[in-house]
PDB file of C-alpha atoms in Angstrom:
ATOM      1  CA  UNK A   1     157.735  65.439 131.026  1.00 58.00           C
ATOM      2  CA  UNK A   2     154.068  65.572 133.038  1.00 70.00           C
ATOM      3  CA  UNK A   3     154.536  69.350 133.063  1.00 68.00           C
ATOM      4  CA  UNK A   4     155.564  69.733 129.294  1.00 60.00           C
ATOM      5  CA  UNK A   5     152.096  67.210 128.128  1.00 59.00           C
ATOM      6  CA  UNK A   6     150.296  69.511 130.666  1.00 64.00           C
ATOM      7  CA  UNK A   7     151.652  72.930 129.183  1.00 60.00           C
ATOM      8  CA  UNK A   8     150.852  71.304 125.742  1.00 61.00           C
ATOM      9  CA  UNK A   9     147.155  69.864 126.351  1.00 62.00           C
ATOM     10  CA  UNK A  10     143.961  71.833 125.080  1.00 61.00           C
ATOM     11  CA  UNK A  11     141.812  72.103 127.771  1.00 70.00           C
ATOM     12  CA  UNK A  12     137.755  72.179 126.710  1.00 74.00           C
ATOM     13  CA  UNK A  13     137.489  76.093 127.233  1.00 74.00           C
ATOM     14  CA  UNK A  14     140.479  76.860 124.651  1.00 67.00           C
ATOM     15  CA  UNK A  15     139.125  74.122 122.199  1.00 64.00           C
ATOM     16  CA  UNK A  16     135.426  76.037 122.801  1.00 71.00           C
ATOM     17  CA  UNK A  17     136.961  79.559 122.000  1.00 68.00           C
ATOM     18  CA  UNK A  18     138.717  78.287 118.545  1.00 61.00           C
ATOM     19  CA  UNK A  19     135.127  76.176 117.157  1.00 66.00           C
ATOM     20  CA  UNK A  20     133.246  79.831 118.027  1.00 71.00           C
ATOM     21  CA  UNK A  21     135.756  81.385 115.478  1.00 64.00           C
ATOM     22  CA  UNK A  22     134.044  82.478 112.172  1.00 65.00           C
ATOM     23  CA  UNK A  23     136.564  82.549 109.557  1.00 58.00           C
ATOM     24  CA  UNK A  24     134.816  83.636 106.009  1.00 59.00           C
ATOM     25  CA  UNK A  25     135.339  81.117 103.526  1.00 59.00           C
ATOM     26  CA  UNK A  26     138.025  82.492 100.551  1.00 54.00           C
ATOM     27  CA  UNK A  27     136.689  83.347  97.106  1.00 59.00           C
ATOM     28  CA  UNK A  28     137.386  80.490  94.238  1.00 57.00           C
ATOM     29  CA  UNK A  29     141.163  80.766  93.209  1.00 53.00           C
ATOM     30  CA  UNK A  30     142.667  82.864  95.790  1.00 53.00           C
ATOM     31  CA  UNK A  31     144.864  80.831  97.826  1.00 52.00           C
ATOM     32  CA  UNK A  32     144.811  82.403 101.203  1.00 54.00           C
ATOM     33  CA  UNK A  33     145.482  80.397 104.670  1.00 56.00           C
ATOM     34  CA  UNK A  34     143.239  80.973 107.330  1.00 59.00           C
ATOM     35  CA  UNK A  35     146.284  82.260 109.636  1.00 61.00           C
ATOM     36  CA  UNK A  36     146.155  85.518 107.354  1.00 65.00           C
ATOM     37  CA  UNK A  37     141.845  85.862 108.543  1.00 65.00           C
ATOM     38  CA  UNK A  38     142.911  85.346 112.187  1.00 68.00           C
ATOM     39  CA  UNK A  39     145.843  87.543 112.665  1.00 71.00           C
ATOM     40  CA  UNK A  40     145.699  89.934 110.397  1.00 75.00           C
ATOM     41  CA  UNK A  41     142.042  91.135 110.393  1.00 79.00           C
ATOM     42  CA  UNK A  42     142.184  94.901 111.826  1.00 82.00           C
ATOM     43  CA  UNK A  43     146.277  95.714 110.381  1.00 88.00           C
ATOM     44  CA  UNK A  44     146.470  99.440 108.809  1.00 89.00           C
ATOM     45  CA  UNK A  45     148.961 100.464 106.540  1.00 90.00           C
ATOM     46  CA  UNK A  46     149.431 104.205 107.806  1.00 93.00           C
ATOM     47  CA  UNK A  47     152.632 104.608 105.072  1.00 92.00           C
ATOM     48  CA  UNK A  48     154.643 102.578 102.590  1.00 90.00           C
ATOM     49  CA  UNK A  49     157.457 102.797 100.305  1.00 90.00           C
ATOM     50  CA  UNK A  50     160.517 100.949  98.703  1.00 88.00           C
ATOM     51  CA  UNK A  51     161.902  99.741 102.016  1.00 91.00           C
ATOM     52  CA  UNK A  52     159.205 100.667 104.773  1.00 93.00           C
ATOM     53  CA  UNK A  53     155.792  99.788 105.698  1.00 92.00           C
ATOM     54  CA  UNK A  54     154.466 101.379 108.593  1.00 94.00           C
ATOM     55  CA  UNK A  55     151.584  99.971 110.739  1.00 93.00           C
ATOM     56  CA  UNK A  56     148.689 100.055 113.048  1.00 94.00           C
ATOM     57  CA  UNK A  57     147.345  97.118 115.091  1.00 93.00           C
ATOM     58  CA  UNK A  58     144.702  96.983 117.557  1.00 94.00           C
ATOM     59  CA  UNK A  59     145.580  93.611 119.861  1.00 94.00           C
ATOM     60  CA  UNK A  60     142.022  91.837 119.433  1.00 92.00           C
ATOM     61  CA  UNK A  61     141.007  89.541 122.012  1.00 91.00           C
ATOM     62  CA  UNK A  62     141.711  86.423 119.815  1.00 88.00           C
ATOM     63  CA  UNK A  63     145.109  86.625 119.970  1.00 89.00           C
ATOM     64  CA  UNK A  64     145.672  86.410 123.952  1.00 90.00           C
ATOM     65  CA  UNK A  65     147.814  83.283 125.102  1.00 91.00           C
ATOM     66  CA  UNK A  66     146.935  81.091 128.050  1.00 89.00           C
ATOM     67  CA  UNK A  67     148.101  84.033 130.744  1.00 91.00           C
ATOM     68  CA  UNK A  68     146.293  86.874 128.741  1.00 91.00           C
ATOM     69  CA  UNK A  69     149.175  87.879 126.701  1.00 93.00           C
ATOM     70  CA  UNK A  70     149.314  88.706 122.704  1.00 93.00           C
ATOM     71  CA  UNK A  71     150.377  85.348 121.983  1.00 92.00           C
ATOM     72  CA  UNK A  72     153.717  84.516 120.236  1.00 93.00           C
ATOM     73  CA  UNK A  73     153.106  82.844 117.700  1.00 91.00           C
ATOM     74  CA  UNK A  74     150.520  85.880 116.288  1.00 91.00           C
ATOM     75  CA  UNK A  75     153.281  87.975 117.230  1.00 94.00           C
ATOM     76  CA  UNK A  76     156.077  85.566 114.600  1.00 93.00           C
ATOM     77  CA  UNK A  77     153.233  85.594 112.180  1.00 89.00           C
ATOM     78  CA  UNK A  78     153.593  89.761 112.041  1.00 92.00           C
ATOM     79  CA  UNK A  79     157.007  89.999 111.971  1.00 93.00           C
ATOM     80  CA  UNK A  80     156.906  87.219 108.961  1.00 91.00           C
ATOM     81  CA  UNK A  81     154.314  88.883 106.722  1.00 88.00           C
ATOM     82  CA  UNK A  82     155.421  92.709 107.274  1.00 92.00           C
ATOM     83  CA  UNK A  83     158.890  91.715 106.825  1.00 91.00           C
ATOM     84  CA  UNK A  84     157.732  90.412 103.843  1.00 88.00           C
ATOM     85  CA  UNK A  85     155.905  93.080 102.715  1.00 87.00           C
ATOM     86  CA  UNK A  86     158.563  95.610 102.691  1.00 88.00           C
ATOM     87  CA  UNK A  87     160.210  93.811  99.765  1.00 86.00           C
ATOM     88  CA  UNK A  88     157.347  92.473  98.256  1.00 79.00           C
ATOM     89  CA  UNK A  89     157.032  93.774  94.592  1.00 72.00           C
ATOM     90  CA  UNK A  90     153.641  93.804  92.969  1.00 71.00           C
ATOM     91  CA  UNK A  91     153.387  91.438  90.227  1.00 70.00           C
ATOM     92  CA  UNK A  92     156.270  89.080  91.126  1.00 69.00           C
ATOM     93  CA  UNK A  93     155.895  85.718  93.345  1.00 71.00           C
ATOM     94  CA  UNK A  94     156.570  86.650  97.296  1.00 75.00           C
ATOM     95  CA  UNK A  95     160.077  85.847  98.392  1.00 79.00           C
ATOM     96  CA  UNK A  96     160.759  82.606 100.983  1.00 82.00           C
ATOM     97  CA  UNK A  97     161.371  83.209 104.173  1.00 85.00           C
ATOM     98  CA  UNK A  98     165.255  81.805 105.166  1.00 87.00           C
ATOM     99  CA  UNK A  99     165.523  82.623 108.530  1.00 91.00           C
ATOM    100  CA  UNK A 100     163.761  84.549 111.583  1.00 93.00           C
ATOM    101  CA  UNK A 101     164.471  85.842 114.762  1.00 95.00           C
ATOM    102  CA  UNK A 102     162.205  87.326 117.320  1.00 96.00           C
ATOM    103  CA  UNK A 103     163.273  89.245 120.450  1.00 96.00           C
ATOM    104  CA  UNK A 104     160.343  89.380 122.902  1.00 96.00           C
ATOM    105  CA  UNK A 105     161.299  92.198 124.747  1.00 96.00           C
ATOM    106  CA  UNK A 106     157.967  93.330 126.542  1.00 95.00           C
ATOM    107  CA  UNK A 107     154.303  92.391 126.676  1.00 93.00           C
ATOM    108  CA  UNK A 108     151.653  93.211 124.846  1.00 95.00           C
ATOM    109  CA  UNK A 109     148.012  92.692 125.637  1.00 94.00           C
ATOM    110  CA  UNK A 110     144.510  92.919 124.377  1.00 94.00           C
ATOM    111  CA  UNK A 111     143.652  95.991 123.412  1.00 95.00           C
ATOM    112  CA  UNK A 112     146.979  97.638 123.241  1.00 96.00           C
ATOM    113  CA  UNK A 113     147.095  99.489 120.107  1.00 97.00           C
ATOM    114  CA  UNK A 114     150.931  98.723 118.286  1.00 96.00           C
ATOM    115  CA  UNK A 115     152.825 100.225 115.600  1.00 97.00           C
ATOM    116  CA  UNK A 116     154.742  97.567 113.563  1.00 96.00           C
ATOM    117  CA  UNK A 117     157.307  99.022 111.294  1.00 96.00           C
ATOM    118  CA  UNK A 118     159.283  97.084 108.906  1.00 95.00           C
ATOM    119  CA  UNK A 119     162.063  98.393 107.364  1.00 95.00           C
ATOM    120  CA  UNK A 120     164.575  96.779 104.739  1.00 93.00           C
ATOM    121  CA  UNK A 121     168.262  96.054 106.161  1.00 94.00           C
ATOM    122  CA  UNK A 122     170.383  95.154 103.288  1.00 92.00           C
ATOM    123  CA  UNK A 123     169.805  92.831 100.034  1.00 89.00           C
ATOM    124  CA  UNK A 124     172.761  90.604  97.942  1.00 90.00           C
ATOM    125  CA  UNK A 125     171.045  89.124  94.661  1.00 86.00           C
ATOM    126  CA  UNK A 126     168.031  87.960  95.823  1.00 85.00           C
ATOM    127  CA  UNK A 127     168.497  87.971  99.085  1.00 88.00           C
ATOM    128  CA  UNK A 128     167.101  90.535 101.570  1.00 90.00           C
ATOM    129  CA  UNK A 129     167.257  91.156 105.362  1.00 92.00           C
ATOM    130  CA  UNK A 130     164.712  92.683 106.952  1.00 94.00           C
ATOM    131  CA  UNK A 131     163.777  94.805 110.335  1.00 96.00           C
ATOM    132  CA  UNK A 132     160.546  94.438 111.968  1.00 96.00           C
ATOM    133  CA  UNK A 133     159.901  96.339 114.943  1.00 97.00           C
ATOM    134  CA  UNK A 134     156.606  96.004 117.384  1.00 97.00           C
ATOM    135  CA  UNK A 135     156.017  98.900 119.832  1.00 97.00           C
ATOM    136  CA  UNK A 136     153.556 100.058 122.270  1.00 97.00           C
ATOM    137  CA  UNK A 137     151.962 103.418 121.262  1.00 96.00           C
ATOM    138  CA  UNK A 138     150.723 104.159 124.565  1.00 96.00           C
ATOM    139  CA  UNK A 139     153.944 103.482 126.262  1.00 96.00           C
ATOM    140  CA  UNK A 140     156.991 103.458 123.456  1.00 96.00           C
ATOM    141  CA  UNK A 141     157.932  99.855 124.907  1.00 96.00           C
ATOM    142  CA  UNK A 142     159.347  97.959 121.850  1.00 97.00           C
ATOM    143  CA  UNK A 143     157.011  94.794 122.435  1.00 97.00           C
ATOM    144  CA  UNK A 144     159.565  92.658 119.697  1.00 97.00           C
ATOM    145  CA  UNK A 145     162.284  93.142 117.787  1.00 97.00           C
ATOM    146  CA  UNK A 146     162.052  90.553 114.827  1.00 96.00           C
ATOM    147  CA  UNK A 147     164.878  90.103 111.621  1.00 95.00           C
ATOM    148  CA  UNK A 148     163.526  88.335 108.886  1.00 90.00           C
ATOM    149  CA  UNK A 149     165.861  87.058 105.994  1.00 90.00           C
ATOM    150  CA  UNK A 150     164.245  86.394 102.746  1.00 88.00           C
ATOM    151  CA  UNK A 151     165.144  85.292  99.216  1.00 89.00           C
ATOM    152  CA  UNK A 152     163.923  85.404  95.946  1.00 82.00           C
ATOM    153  CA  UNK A 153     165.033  84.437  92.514  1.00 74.00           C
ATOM    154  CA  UNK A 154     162.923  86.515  89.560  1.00 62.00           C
ATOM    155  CA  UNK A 155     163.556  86.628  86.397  1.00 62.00           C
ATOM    156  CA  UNK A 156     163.905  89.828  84.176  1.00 57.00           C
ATOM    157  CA  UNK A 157     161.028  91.541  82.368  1.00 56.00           C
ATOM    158  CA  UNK A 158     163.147  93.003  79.681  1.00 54.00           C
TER     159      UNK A 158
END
């Protein structure tokens, strides 16, 4: 249990890197959380269509892990908002995520520049199933492999 609270602690140089952080405040009635400012800042869209969403990411320093690693949890927050992207429709509310799973099948680490392609599986009703997949573009190494079920009920227009 010592080596679990140990793991777990924030030790003063971690808790000095996250007070440096300078997250812009949001303008008046957009409702944003600050997760979006810290992972996302530096994402390109290179294509999209009905189904796929094709990206760039540069791995900043701010997302490295304890061992100098893109982190995990920045990595889950990727595979969460691409996979919802690809089914995202403009002017309807965005779709709730059901269910997640993330393969971590290589490392990634500052620097490294990443594709992230999400692609849409399948959908029943209002429920979709998503493919997001993280690779190296220096190397080809798929970095993680992460489906992403969502669901959504929206009412007709007509």
């Amino acid at each position: 249990m010592e080596k679990a609270m140990e793991f777990v602690m924030v030790n003063d140089e971690a808790s000095e890197s996250v007070s440096r952080l300078a997250v812009p405040p949001h303008p008046a009635g957009i409702d944003q959380i600050v997760l979006e400012d810290i992972v996302l800042k530096g994402i390109r869209v290179d294509r999209a269509e009905p189904g796929l969403v094709v990206c760039s990411f540069k791995v900043p320093p701010r997302l490295a892990d304890r061992e100098g690693g893109f982190a995990t949890g920045a990595i889950s927050y990727l595979v969460d908002e691409v996979g919802g992207t690809v089914i995202n429709v403009e002017g309807l509310p965005r779709n709730v995520s059901v269910d997640m799973s993330i393969s971590f099948l290589s490392a990634a680490k500052p620097d490294d520049e990443l594709e992230i392609t999400g692609s849409l599986l399948g959908q029943k009703g209002g429920y979709y199933g998503t493919l997001v997949l993280i690779r190296n573009k220096a190397t080809g190494e798929v970095v993680a492999e992460g489906r992403h079920s969502l669901f959504g009920k929206h009412t007709s227009k007509l």
